[in-house]
mmCIF file of C-alpha atoms in Angstrom:
data_model
loop_
_atom_site.group_PDB
_atom_site.id
_atom_site.type_symbol
_atom_site.label_atom_id
_atom_site.label_comp_id
_atom_site.label_asym_id
_atom_site.label_seq_id
_atom_site.Cartn_x
_atom_site.Cartn_y
_atom_site.Cartn_z
ATOM 1 C CA MET A 153 9.432 -18.485 3.635
ATOM 2 C CA THR A 154 7.901 -18.784 0.216
ATOM 3 C CA ASP A 155 9.501 -20.134 -2.935
ATOM 4 C CA LEU A 156 8.672 -17.758 -5.773
ATOM 5 C CA ASN A 157 10.103 -19.936 -8.520
ATOM 6 C CA ALA A 158 6.997 -21.885 -9.399
ATOM 7 C CA PRO A 159 4.585 -20.383 -11.929
ATOM 8 C CA PRO A 160 0.894 -20.169 -10.986
ATOM 9 C CA ALA A 161 -1.284 -23.186 -11.746
ATOM 10 C CA LYS A 162 -2.818 -22.844 -15.210
ATOM 11 C CA LYS A 163 -5.645 -24.636 -16.912
ATOM 12 C CA PRO A 164 -4.911 -26.189 -20.327
ATOM 13 C CA GLU A 165 -5.055 -23.502 -22.997
ATOM 14 C CA PRO A 166 -5.728 -23.818 -26.716
ATOM 15 C CA LYS A 167 -2.469 -22.072 -27.525
ATOM 16 C CA LYS A 168 0.964 -22.640 -26.071
ATOM 17 C CA LYS A 169 2.085 -19.694 -23.998
ATOM 18 C CA LYS A 170 5.444 -18.642 -22.724
ATOM 19 C CA LYS A 171 6.128 -19.012 -19.015
ATOM 20 C CA SER A 172 4.826 -16.046 -17.025
ATOM 21 C CA LEU A 173 5.795 -14.665 -13.649
ATOM 22 C CA SER A 174 4.099 -15.915 -10.524
ATOM 23 C CA PRO A 175 1.484 -13.466 -9.199
ATOM 24 C CA ILE A 176 3.547 -12.203 -6.261
ATOM 25 C CA LEU A 177 6.709 -11.978 -8.339
ATOM 26 C CA ASP A 178 4.784 -9.983 -10.948
ATOM 27 C CA GLN A 179 3.931 -7.445 -8.250
ATOM 28 C CA ILE A 180 7.528 -7.334 -7.025
ATOM 29 C CA VAL A 181 8.870 -6.662 -10.520
ATOM 30 C CA TYR A 182 6.085 -4.481 -11.934
ATOM 31 C CA GLY A 183 4.043 -3.287 -8.956
ATOM 32 C CA GLY A 184 5.627 0.149 -8.805
ATOM 33 C CA SER A 185 7.108 2.187 -5.984
ATOM 34 C CA SER A 186 4.088 1.833 -3.694
ATOM 35 C CA VAL A 187 4.388 -1.973 -3.729
ATOM 36 C CA ALA A 188 8.104 -2.716 -3.993
ATOM 37 C CA LEU A 189 11.337 -0.994 -2.987
ATOM 38 C CA SER A 190 14.259 -2.385 -4.968
ATOM 39 C CA LEU A 191 17.394 -1.990 -2.880
ATOM 40 C CA ILE A 192 19.320 -3.777 -5.631
ATOM 41 C CA LYS A 193 18.800 -0.919 -8.091
ATOM 42 C CA MET A 194 20.074 1.612 -5.558
ATOM 43 C CA GLN A 195 23.367 -0.149 -4.780
ATOM 44 C CA ALA A 196 25.350 1.473 -7.561
ATOM 45 C CA ILE A 197 24.418 5.056 -6.688
ATOM 46 C CA ALA A 198 23.975 4.858 -2.899
ATOM 47 C CA GLY A 199 27.620 4.177 -2.080
ATOM 48 C CA ASP A 200 28.238 4.547 1.653
ATOM 49 C CA ARG A 201 24.701 5.960 2.063
ATOM 50 C CA ALA A 202 22.956 2.632 1.513
ATOM 51 C CA LEU A 203 19.688 2.106 3.379
ATOM 52 C CA PHE A 204 20.999 -0.865 5.375
ATOM 53 C CA ARG A 205 24.370 -1.555 6.910
ATOM 54 C CA SER A 206 24.054 -5.212 6.005
ATOM 55 C CA PRO A 207 25.399 -5.786 2.455
ATOM 56 C CA SER A 208 23.074 -8.783 2.106
ATOM 57 C CA LEU A 209 19.973 -6.733 2.884
ATOM 58 C CA ASN A 210 20.974 -4.200 0.244
ATOM 59 C CA LYS A 211 20.740 -6.999 -2.338
ATOM 60 C CA THR A 212 17.039 -7.586 -1.705
ATOM 61 C CA VAL A 213 13.652 -6.092 -2.578
ATOM 62 C CA ILE A 214 11.244 -4.989 0.159
ATOM 63 C CA PHE A 215 7.601 -5.446 -0.842
ATOM 64 C CA LYS A 216 4.061 -5.283 0.532
ATOM 65 C CA TYR A 217 1.103 -7.599 0.044
ATOM 66 C CA PRO A 218 -2.433 -7.627 1.531
ATOM 67 C CA ASN A 219 -3.683 -10.065 4.121
ATOM 68 C CA PHE A 220 -7.169 -8.980 5.204
ATOM 69 C CA ASP A 221 -9.345 -11.382 7.186
ATOM 70 C CA GLN A 222 -12.186 -10.837 4.715
ATOM 71 C CA GLN A 223 -12.617 -9.762 1.127
ATOM 72 C CA LEU A 224 -14.044 -6.289 0.586
ATOM 73 C CA ALA A 225 -17.832 -6.430 0.687
ATOM 74 C CA ASP A 226 -20.036 -5.652 -2.301
ATOM 75 C CA GLN A 227 -21.331 -2.599 -0.481
ATOM 76 C CA PRO A 228 -18.353 -1.779 1.710
ATOM 77 C CA THR A 229 -18.879 -0.079 5.022
ATOM 78 C CA PRO A 230 -15.895 1.294 6.930
ATOM 79 C CA PRO A 231 -15.243 -0.190 10.368
ATOM 80 C CA PRO A 232 -17.652 1.126 13.044
ATOM 81 C CA ALA A 233 -16.804 4.773 13.610
ATOM 82 C CA ASN A 234 -17.096 4.413 17.376
ATOM 83 C CA THR A 235 -14.577 1.574 17.504
ATOM 84 C CA ALA A 236 -11.245 2.778 18.801
ATOM 85 C CA PRO A 237 -8.122 1.512 17.056
ATOM 86 C CA ALA A 238 -6.398 -1.375 18.732
ATOM 87 C CA ALA A 239 -3.552 -0.459 21.004
ATOM 88 C CA SER A 240 -0.084 -0.663 19.556
ATOM 89 C CA PRO A 241 1.663 -3.941 20.361
ATOM 90 C CA ALA A 242 4.336 -3.969 22.981
ATOM 91 C CA GLU A 243 7.896 -3.884 21.760
ATOM 92 C CA GLY A 244 8.879 -7.323 20.489
ATOM 93 C CA GLU A 245 5.334 -8.684 20.222
ATOM 94 C CA GLY A 246 4.845 -7.897 16.559
ATOM 95 C CA PRO A 247 1.895 -5.945 15.156
ATOM 96 C CA LYS A 248 -1.632 -7.227 15.508
ATOM 97 C CA LYS A 249 -3.137 -8.556 12.281
ATOM 98 C CA ALA A 250 -6.277 -6.454 12.745
ATOM 99 C CA ASP A 251 -4.028 -3.423 13.165
ATOM 100 C CA ARG A 252 -1.875 -4.008 10.107
ATOM 101 C CA PRO A 253 -3.659 -6.106 7.480
ATOM 102 C CA ILE A 254 -0.823 -5.623 4.980
ATOM 103 C CA GLU A 255 2.322 -7.687 5.278
ATOM 104 C CA THR A 256 5.904 -6.606 4.655
ATOM 105 C CA ALA A 257 8.358 -9.042 3.107
ATOM 106 C CA ILE A 258 11.974 -9.280 2.010
ATOM 107 C CA TYR A 259 12.471 -10.815 -1.428
ATOM 108 C CA ILE A 260 15.871 -12.493 -1.898
ATOM 109 C CA PRO A 261 16.453 -13.276 -5.581
ATOM 110 C CA HIS A 262 18.624 -16.181 -6.639
ATOM 111 C CA ASP A 263 20.417 -13.764 -8.956
ATOM 112 C CA ALA A 264 20.404 -10.050 -8.098
ATOM 113 C CA ALA A 265 20.924 -9.242 -11.779
ATOM 114 C CA GLU A 266 17.733 -11.142 -12.731
ATOM 115 C CA ILE A 267 15.150 -10.556 -10.011
ATOM 116 C CA ALA A 268 12.371 -11.941 -12.229
ATOM 117 C CA ALA A 269 14.132 -15.329 -12.351
ATOM 118 C CA GLY A 270 12.882 -16.318 -8.903
ATOM 119 C CA GLY A 271 13.998 -16.379 -5.315
ATOM 120 C CA TYR A 272 12.647 -16.518 -1.773
ATOM 121 C CA ALA A 273 10.462 -14.260 0.342
ATOM 122 C CA ILE A 274 10.759 -13.824 4.100
ATOM 123 C CA TYR A 275 7.769 -12.174 5.775
ATOM 124 C CA LEU A 276 8.529 -9.938 8.719
ATOM 125 C CA ARG A 277 5.674 -11.261 10.846
ATOM 126 C CA GLN A 278 5.942 -14.915 9.944
ATOM 127 C CA ARG A 279 6.872 -17.564 12.464
ATOM 128 C CA ASP A 280 10.619 -18.244 12.695
ATOM 129 C CA PHE A 281 11.442 -14.932 10.996
ATOM 130 C CA GLU A 282 14.563 -14.464 13.128
ATOM 131 C CA ASN A 283 16.121 -17.764 12.061
ATOM 132 C CA LEU A 284 15.195 -17.277 8.402
ATOM 133 C CA ILE A 285 16.684 -13.803 8.167
ATOM 134 C CA LYS A 286 19.789 -15.018 9.969
ATOM 135 C CA HIS A 287 20.189 -17.903 7.507
ATOM 136 C CA HIS A 288 19.339 -16.116 4.248
ATOM 137 C CA VAL A 289 20.403 -12.520 4.911
ATOM 138 C CA GLY A 290 23.057 -12.901 7.584
ATOM 139 C CA ILE A 291 21.410 -10.846 10.338
ATOM 140 C CA ASP A 292 21.420 -12.443 13.776
ATOM 141 C CA ILE A 293 18.609 -10.744 15.673
ATOM 142 C CA ASP A 294 19.578 -12.535 18.901
ATOM 143 C CA GLN A 295 23.059 -11.033 18.913
ATOM 144 C CA LEU A 296 22.665 -7.614 17.353
ATOM 145 C CA SER A 297 25.548 -5.280 16.812
ATOM 146 C CA GLN A 298 24.823 -1.555 16.733
ATOM 147 C CA SER A 299 24.672 -1.592 12.936
ATOM 148 C CA TYR A 300 22.261 -4.479 12.819
ATOM 149 C CA GLU A 301 20.070 -2.904 15.495
ATOM 150 C CA ARG A 302 19.755 0.042 13.146
ATOM 151 C CA ASP A 303 18.828 -2.245 10.224
ATOM 152 C CA VAL A 304 16.147 -4.036 12.223
ATOM 153 C CA GLU A 305 14.718 -0.704 13.375
ATOM 154 C CA ILE A 306 14.435 0.404 9.746
ATOM 155 C CA LEU A 307 12.657 -2.831 8.855
ATOM 156 C CA ARG A 308 10.171 -2.258 11.677
ATOM 157 C CA LEU A 309 9.554 1.315 10.549
ATOM 158 C CA ILE A 310 8.927 0.129 6.989
ATOM 159 C CA ASP A 311 6.509 -2.434 8.393
ATOM 160 C CA SER A 312 4.651 0.386 10.177
ATOM 161 C CA ILE A 313 3.288 1.889 6.930
ATOM 162 C CA PRO A 314 0.707 0.202 4.672
ATOM 163 C CA SER A 315 2.389 0.982 1.348
ATOM 164 C CA LEU A 316 5.821 2.047 0.130
ATOM 165 C CA ASP A 317 4.731 5.327 -1.452
ATOM 166 C CA PRO A 318 7.811 7.587 -1.364
ATOM 167 C CA PHE A 319 6.040 10.253 0.695
ATOM 168 C CA LEU A 320 5.058 7.804 3.451
ATOM 169 C CA LEU A 321 8.394 6.000 3.322
ATOM 170 C CA LYS A 322 10.342 9.243 3.705
ATOM 171 C CA SER A 323 8.153 10.276 6.622
ATOM 172 C CA ALA A 324 8.537 6.886 8.341
ATOM 173 C CA LEU A 325 12.332 6.929 7.959
ATOM 174 C CA SER A 326 12.749 10.641 8.763
ATOM 175 C CA LYS A 327 15.300 9.994 11.517
ATOM 176 C CA PHE A 328 17.588 8.270 8.988
ATOM 177 C CA GLN A 329 17.210 10.725 6.089
ATOM 178 C CA ASP A 330 20.609 12.340 6.614
ATOM 179 C CA GLU A 331 22.287 8.925 6.537
ATOM 180 C CA VAL A 332 20.747 7.442 3.389
ATOM 181 C CA HIS A 333 20.755 8.443 -0.263
ATOM 182 C CA PRO A 334 17.670 10.520 -1.239
ATOM 183 C CA GLY A 335 17.137 8.244 -4.242
ATOM 184 C CA TYR A 336 15.499 5.698 -1.939
ATOM 185 C CA PHE A 337 12.534 8.012 -1.539
ATOM 186 C CA SER A 338 12.135 9.032 -5.218
ATOM 187 C CA ILE A 339 10.121 12.132 -4.418
ATOM 188 C CA SER A 340 11.125 15.692 -5.230
ATOM 189 C CA GLU A 341 11.168 18.395 -2.599
ATOM 190 C CA ALA A 342 8.527 20.307 -4.574
ATOM 191 C CA GLU A 343 6.184 17.296 -4.668
ATOM 192 C CA GLU A 344 6.682 16.616 -0.970
ATOM 193 C CA THR A 345 5.978 20.268 -0.131
ATOM 194 C CA GLY A 346 2.885 20.195 -2.327
ATOM 195 C CA ILE A 347 1.473 17.159 -0.514
ATOM 196 C CA LYS A 348 2.197 18.682 2.893
ATOM 197 C CA THR A 349 0.470 21.899 1.801
ATOM 198 C CA LEU A 350 -2.641 19.960 0.768
ATOM 199 C CA ILE A 351 -2.687 18.122 4.102
ATOM 200 C CA ALA A 352 -2.187 21.403 5.968
ATOM 201 C CA GLY A 353 -5.186 22.867 4.173
ATOM 202 C CA LYS A 354 -7.351 20.111 5.657
ATOM 203 C CA VAL A 355 -5.816 20.205 9.128
ATOM 204 C CA ASN A 356 -5.496 23.911 9.926
ATOM 205 C CA PRO A 357 -9.225 24.770 10.071
ATOM 206 C CA ILE A 358 -9.954 21.721 12.245
ATOM 207 C CA VAL A 359 -7.196 22.616 14.716
ATOM 208 C CA ALA A 360 -8.456 26.188 14.979
ATOM 209 C CA LYS A 361 -12.039 25.004 15.514
ATOM 210 C CA ALA A 362 -11.128 22.305 18.042
ATOM 211 C CA LEU A 363 -9.067 24.689 20.159
ATOM 212 C CA GLY A 364 -11.457 27.629 19.789
ATOM 213 C CA LEU A 365 -8.856 29.877 18.138
ATOM 214 C CA THR A 366 -10.110 33.089 16.565
ATOM 215 C CA SER A 367 -7.029 35.274 16.224
ATOM 216 C CA ALA A 368 -5.192 34.811 12.916
ATOM 217 C CA THR A 369 -1.902 34.925 14.820
ATOM 218 C CA ASP A 370 -3.016 32.196 17.217
ATOM 219 C CA VAL A 371 -4.298 30.071 14.355
ATOM 220 C CA ASN A 372 -1.010 30.312 12.451
ATOM 221 C CA GLU A 373 1.205 29.701 15.474
ATOM 222 C CA ARG A 374 -0.783 26.871 17.027
ATOM 223 C CA SER A 375 -1.579 25.200 13.714
ATOM 224 C CA ALA A 376 2.101 25.176 12.816
ATOM 225 C CA ARG A 377 2.847 23.181 15.953
ATOM 226 C CA PHE A 378 0.050 20.716 15.256
ATOM 227 C CA LEU A 379 1.266 20.253 11.702
ATOM 228 C CA GLN A 380 4.686 19.396 13.102
ATOM 229 C CA ALA A 381 2.942 16.831 15.285
ATOM 230 C CA LEU A 382 1.584 15.156 12.139
ATOM 231 C CA TRP A 383 5.152 14.365 11.152
ATOM 232 C CA ASP A 384 6.198 13.669 14.743
ATOM 233 C CA PRO A 385 3.170 12.316 16.681
ATOM 234 C CA THR A 386 5.258 12.062 19.867
ATOM 235 C CA MET A 387 4.970 15.859 20.302
ATOM 236 C CA PRO A 388 2.666 16.975 23.153
ATOM 237 C CA GLU A 389 0.388 18.784 20.680
ATOM 238 C CA ALA A 390 -0.804 15.421 19.368
ATOM 239 C CA LYS A 391 -2.141 14.407 22.788
ATOM 240 C CA LEU A 392 -3.596 17.863 23.348
ATOM 241 C CA PHE A 393 -5.514 17.691 20.078
ATOM 242 C CA VAL A 394 -7.097 14.259 20.581
ATOM 243 C CA SER A 395 -7.915 15.184 24.183
ATOM 244 C CA ALA A 396 -9.944 18.110 22.811
ATOM 245 C CA PHE A 397 -12.168 15.458 21.180
ATOM 246 C CA GLY A 398 -12.440 13.399 24.353
ATOM 247 C CA ILE A 399 -10.020 10.716 23.138
ATOM 248 C CA SER A 400 -7.282 9.281 25.343
ATOM 249 C CA GLY A 401 -3.881 10.828 24.712
ATOM 250 C CA ASP A 402 -2.421 7.307 24.576
ATOM 251 C CA GLN A 403 -4.017 6.928 21.135
ATOM 252 C CA ALA A 404 -2.569 10.182 19.781
ATOM 253 C CA GLN A 405 0.273 8.624 17.785
ATOM 254 C CA GLN A 406 -1.912 6.110 15.952
ATOM 255 C CA ILE A 407 -4.589 8.724 15.294
ATOM 256 C CA PHE A 408 -2.144 11.290 13.914
ATOM 257 C CA GLU A 409 -0.434 8.683 11.738
ATOM 258 C CA GLY A 410 -3.808 7.525 10.447
ATOM 259 C CA TRP A 411 -5.111 11.050 9.868
ATOM 260 C CA LYS A 412 -2.006 12.034 7.940
ATOM 261 C CA GLY A 413 -2.249 8.808 5.946
ATOM 262 C CA VAL A 414 -5.914 9.276 5.027
ATOM 263 C CA SER A 415 -5.162 12.827 3.848
ATOM 264 C CA PHE A 416 -2.242 11.539 1.781
ATOM 265 C CA TYR A 417 -4.283 8.805 0.118
ATOM 266 C CA GLU A 418 -7.038 11.282 -0.680
ATOM 267 C CA HIS A 419 -4.444 13.173 -2.716
ATOM 268 C CA THR A 420 -3.167 9.932 -4.280
ATOM 269 C CA PHE A 421 -6.582 8.686 -5.373
ATOM 270 C CA ASN A 422 -7.562 12.047 -6.836
ATOM 271 C CA ARG A 423 -4.331 12.055 -8.830
ATOM 272 C CA ASN A 424 -4.851 8.513 -10.146
ATOM 273 C CA LYS A 425 -8.629 8.617 -10.596
ATOM 274 C CA ALA A 426 -8.456 8.896 -14.392
ATOM 275 C CA ALA A 427 -6.132 5.881 -14.742
ATOM 276 C CA THR A 428 -8.430 3.703 -12.630
ATOM 277 C CA ALA A 429 -11.494 4.856 -14.577
ATOM 278 C CA LYS A 430 -9.728 3.962 -17.835
ATOM 279 C CA VAL A 431 -9.231 0.343 -16.745
ATOM 280 C CA LEU A 432 -12.840 -0.021 -15.604
ATOM 281 C CA SER A 433 -14.200 1.639 -18.731
ATOM 282 C CA TRP A 434 -12.209 -0.640 -21.040
ATOM 283 C CA LEU A 435 -13.262 -3.810 -19.200
ATOM 284 C CA ASN A 436 -16.902 -2.778 -19.651
ATOM 285 C CA SER A 437 -16.524 -1.817 -23.315
ATOM 286 C CA PRO A 438 -16.874 -3.800 -26.583
ATOM 287 C CA ASP A 439 -13.076 -3.493 -26.895
ATOM 288 C CA ALA A 440 -12.791 -6.132 -24.158
ATOM 289 C CA VAL A 441 -14.102 -8.760 -26.605
ATOM 290 C CA PRO A 442 -11.004 -10.583 -27.924
ATOM 291 C CA LEU A 443 -10.005 -10.114 -31.560
ATOM 292 C CA ASP A 444 -9.983 -13.878 -32.104
ATOM 293 C CA ILE A 445 -13.084 -14.723 -30.063
ATOM 294 C CA ARG A 446 -14.481 -16.925 -32.862
ATOM 295 C CA GLU A 447 -11.619 -19.349 -32.343
ATOM 296 C CA TYR A 448 -12.467 -19.557 -28.632
ATOM 297 C CA LYS A 449 -16.268 -19.453 -28.674
ATOM 298 C CA HIS A 450 -16.456 -22.423 -26.294
ATOM 299 C CA TYR A 451 -14.481 -20.419 -23.719
ATOM 300 C CA LYS A 452 -16.327 -17.115 -24.197
ATOM 301 C CA GLU A 453 -18.863 -17.527 -21.381
ATOM 302 C CA GLN A 454 -16.178 -18.590 -18.938
ATOM 303 C CA GLN A 455 -13.976 -15.627 -19.819
ATOM 304 C CA ASP A 456 -16.904 -13.213 -19.649
ATOM 305 C CA MET A 457 -17.660 -14.436 -16.135
ATOM 306 C CA PHE A 458 -14.023 -14.004 -15.174
ATOM 307 C CA ARG A 459 -14.018 -10.469 -16.581
ATOM 308 C CA GLN A 460 -17.148 -9.605 -14.579
ATOM 309 C CA GLN A 461 -15.454 -10.972 -11.455
ATOM 310 C CA VAL A 462 -12.510 -8.629 -11.992
ATOM 311 C CA ILE A 463 -14.844 -5.697 -12.674
ATOM 312 C CA LYS A 464 -16.702 -6.443 -9.445
ATOM 313 C CA LYS A 465 -13.490 -6.461 -7.412
ATOM 314 C CA LEU A 466 -12.341 -3.168 -8.915
ATOM 315 C CA ARG A 467 -15.725 -1.564 -8.262
ATOM 316 C CA ASN A 468 -15.663 -2.803 -4.671
ATOM 317 C CA ILE A 469 -12.319 -1.112 -4.133
ATOM 318 C CA ILE A 470 -13.556 2.142 -5.653
ATOM 319 C CA SER A 471 -16.693 1.941 -3.467
ATOM 320 C CA THR A 472 -14.604 1.347 -0.359
ATOM 321 C CA VAL A 473 -12.448 4.377 -1.093
ATOM 322 C CA SER A 474 -15.495 6.541 -1.834
ATOM 323 C CA ALA A 475 -17.182 5.442 1.403
ATOM 324 C CA ILE A 476 -14.165 6.374 3.540
ATOM 325 C CA PHE A 477 -13.603 9.752 1.908
ATOM 326 C CA GLY A 478 -17.334 10.433 1.886
ATOM 327 C CA GLU A 479 -17.506 9.815 5.623
ATOM 328 C CA TYR A 480 -14.459 12.049 6.114
ATOM 329 C CA THR A 481 -16.133 14.871 4.174
ATOM 330 C CA ILE A 482 -19.415 14.543 6.078
ATOM 331 C CA CYS A 483 -17.899 14.493 9.566
ATOM 332 C CA HIS A 484 -15.527 17.328 8.615
ATOM 333 C CA GLY A 485 -18.491 19.398 7.437
ATOM 334 C CA LYS A 486 -20.577 18.682 10.537
ATOM 335 C CA PHE A 487 -17.765 19.838 12.773
ATOM 336 C CA MET A 488 -16.765 22.910 10.777
ATOM 337 C CA ASN A 489 -20.235 24.077 9.698
ATOM 338 C CA GLU A 490 -22.507 22.844 12.476
ATOM 339 C CA GLY A 491 -20.109 22.681 15.410
ATOM 340 C CA ASP A 492 -20.909 19.000 16.032
ATOM 341 C CA PRO A 493 -17.675 17.227 17.063
ATOM 342 C CA LYS A 494 -19.154 13.746 17.591
ATOM 343 C CA PRO A 495 -18.917 12.421 13.980
ATOM 344 C CA PHE A 496 -15.354 13.672 13.627
ATOM 345 C CA ARG A 497 -14.395 12.165 16.992
ATOM 346 C CA GLN A 498 -15.793 8.827 15.829
ATOM 347 C CA PHE A 499 -13.906 9.103 12.549
ATOM 348 C CA LEU A 500 -10.638 9.811 14.349
ATOM 349 C CA ALA A 501 -11.193 6.822 16.651
ATOM 350 C CA GLY A 502 -11.171 4.483 13.629
ATOM 351 C CA VAL A 503 -8.863 6.454 11.357
ATOM 352 C CA TYR A 504 -5.857 4.152 11.787
ATOM 353 C CA ARG A 505 -7.713 1.144 10.376
ATOM 354 C CA ARG A 506 -9.072 3.254 7.521
ATOM 355 C CA TYR A 507 -5.516 4.338 6.734
ATOM 356 C CA TRP A 508 -4.454 0.714 6.229
ATOM 357 C CA VAL A 509 -7.520 -0.126 4.156
ATOM 358 C CA LEU A 510 -6.753 2.844 1.887
ATOM 359 C CA GLY A 511 -3.145 1.678 1.662
ATOM 360 C CA TYR A 512 -4.301 -1.667 0.289
ATOM 361 C CA CYS A 513 -6.743 0.018 -2.103
ATOM 362 C CA SER A 514 -4.034 2.374 -3.356
ATOM 363 C CA MET A 515 -1.597 -0.457 -4.091
ATOM 364 C CA ALA A 516 -4.313 -2.521 -5.763
ATOM 365 C CA VAL A 517 -5.490 0.142 -8.205
ATOM 366 C CA LEU A 518 -1.975 1.345 -9.024
ATOM 367 C CA HIS A 519 -0.835 -2.181 -9.824
ATOM 368 C CA ALA A 520 -4.023 -2.840 -11.793
ATOM 369 C CA SER A 521 -3.329 0.256 -13.902
ATOM 370 C CA SER A 522 0.252 -0.908 -14.435
ATOM 371 C CA ILE A 523 -0.913 -4.365 -15.562
ATOM 372 C CA PHE A 524 -3.470 -2.846 -17.927
ATOM 373 C CA ASP A 525 -0.966 -0.466 -19.509
ATOM 374 C CA ARG A 526 1.589 -3.250 -20.024
ATOM 375 C CA PHE A 527 -0.877 -5.560 -21.761
ATOM 376 C CA MET A 528 -2.364 -2.779 -23.865
ATOM 377 C CA GLN A 529 1.052 -2.148 -25.386
ATOM 378 C CA GLY A 530 0.397 -5.307 -27.400
ATOM 379 C CA ALA A 531 -3.169 -4.334 -28.340
ATOM 380 C CA ILE A 532 -4.367 -3.966 -31.931
ATOM 381 C CA GLN A 533 -6.838 -1.114 -32.260
ATOM 382 C CA ASN A 534 -7.364 -1.187 -28.498
ATOM 383 C CA ARG A 535 -8.212 -4.923 -28.468
ATOM 384 C CA LEU A 536 -6.344 -8.018 -27.280
ATOM 385 C CA GLN A 537 -6.104 -11.626 -28.362
ATOM 386 C CA PHE A 538 -8.002 -14.180 -26.246
ATOM 387 C CA ASP A 539 -4.927 -15.543 -24.476
ATOM 388 C CA GLN A 540 -3.617 -12.005 -23.826
ATOM 389 C CA LEU A 541 -6.888 -10.993 -22.197
ATOM 390 C CA GLU A 542 -6.988 -14.211 -20.172
ATOM 391 C CA GLU A 543 -3.520 -13.563 -18.799
ATOM 392 C CA MET A 544 -4.306 -9.912 -18.070
ATOM 393 C CA LEU A 545 -7.457 -10.886 -16.173
ATOM 394 C CA LYS A 546 -5.442 -13.358 -14.073
ATOM 395 C CA ARG A 547 -2.992 -10.624 -13.157
ATOM 396 C CA LEU A 548 -5.751 -8.129 -12.380
ATOM 397 C CA ASP A 549 -7.636 -10.676 -10.291
ATOM 398 C CA VAL A 550 -4.593 -11.318 -8.104
ATOM 399 C CA SER A 551 -3.726 -7.623 -7.754
ATOM 400 C CA LEU A 552 -7.287 -6.818 -6.620
ATOM 401 C CA ASN A 553 -7.444 -9.563 -3.988
ATOM 402 C CA SER A 554 -7.661 -8.315 -0.421
ATOM 403 C CA GLN A 555 -6.346 -11.545 1.035
ATOM 404 C CA SER A 556 -3.261 -13.609 0.298
ATOM 405 C CA ASP A 557 -1.325 -16.146 2.294
ATOM 406 C CA GLY A 558 1.847 -15.149 0.501
ATOM 407 C CA THR A 559 2.055 -18.329 -1.546
ATOM 408 C CA VAL A 560 2.219 -18.541 -5.332
#
């Protein structure tokens, strides 16, 4: 459990600044729907269709944070394409870190009306989780009632996705959709249909090619079943498809979840490409020189180095994303145009890990854009004061980290 009250350590600054949020708390409050799911905000409108049966859980915020073993490399290379994803952990074991390098946590504020005022975080995979959630939330995992079994299942399903994007969240919790208020998913039916249509456009030709379908009727009928398997990987079509590529049917669920996720994030990154480019462009521009730099000339070199560090991290993330999607495009083309299934088979074998890496990258760039937009609201002619830029860089640096131990 982590105390989120304490502000981050700060070096002495020339000007007195007001107290700022700790890095993790900043992401909880301002990270957006892909990072944090505020159950507190939904209480008033959810009524008897609240996400959890436990009243205490419905007064919390669920959030995600990265915990990779290594930082992203300068020239990122996706995991070896011929490396199969790790097997899913047995029930009760907890997910493997290599499998799920993004943690899920429950934030319990001291005051539900002021979530930015501080509180505690319980991480779903941390040691002694059962006792902590029993003490702070009131759920006894050792003696579960039917209602609490349901709540714990929902927590595990939320932990099974790398980010809290409404589309992924709704898909993960599909079996509970009729029970909970649609406001938890904050995605319109039109937007959801649009995303599914884009994913279908990628999947249909591959299914037809893999199964050797030529008739338009066969393509439509069989593809429809395989598309259903994307949303329900337990269907037999999922095993049939991966078997066509020489992959064990036991890996079908992870592969289909990963494949769907990669296709979703491709849509997400294309949609947010301009916002990410805007942040990078500004950091590299003369506008990034503070308005009052003359007053801080002794700190200029240090801040410039810090700015370059942030730029490097953002570029690494963009390079990682480009490498994964580039590989996807190449192996897709080799299979569809040249009839060579080997590259696509290798991509599918590692697609689950790529899905989680893209989940981290998506959260990082979305939060970075949010931080940038918030600070630029106080800009004068597109420029900031020295202390404003310093604080923004601190926030960006934390949001672009690919490793965190969950402490402030």
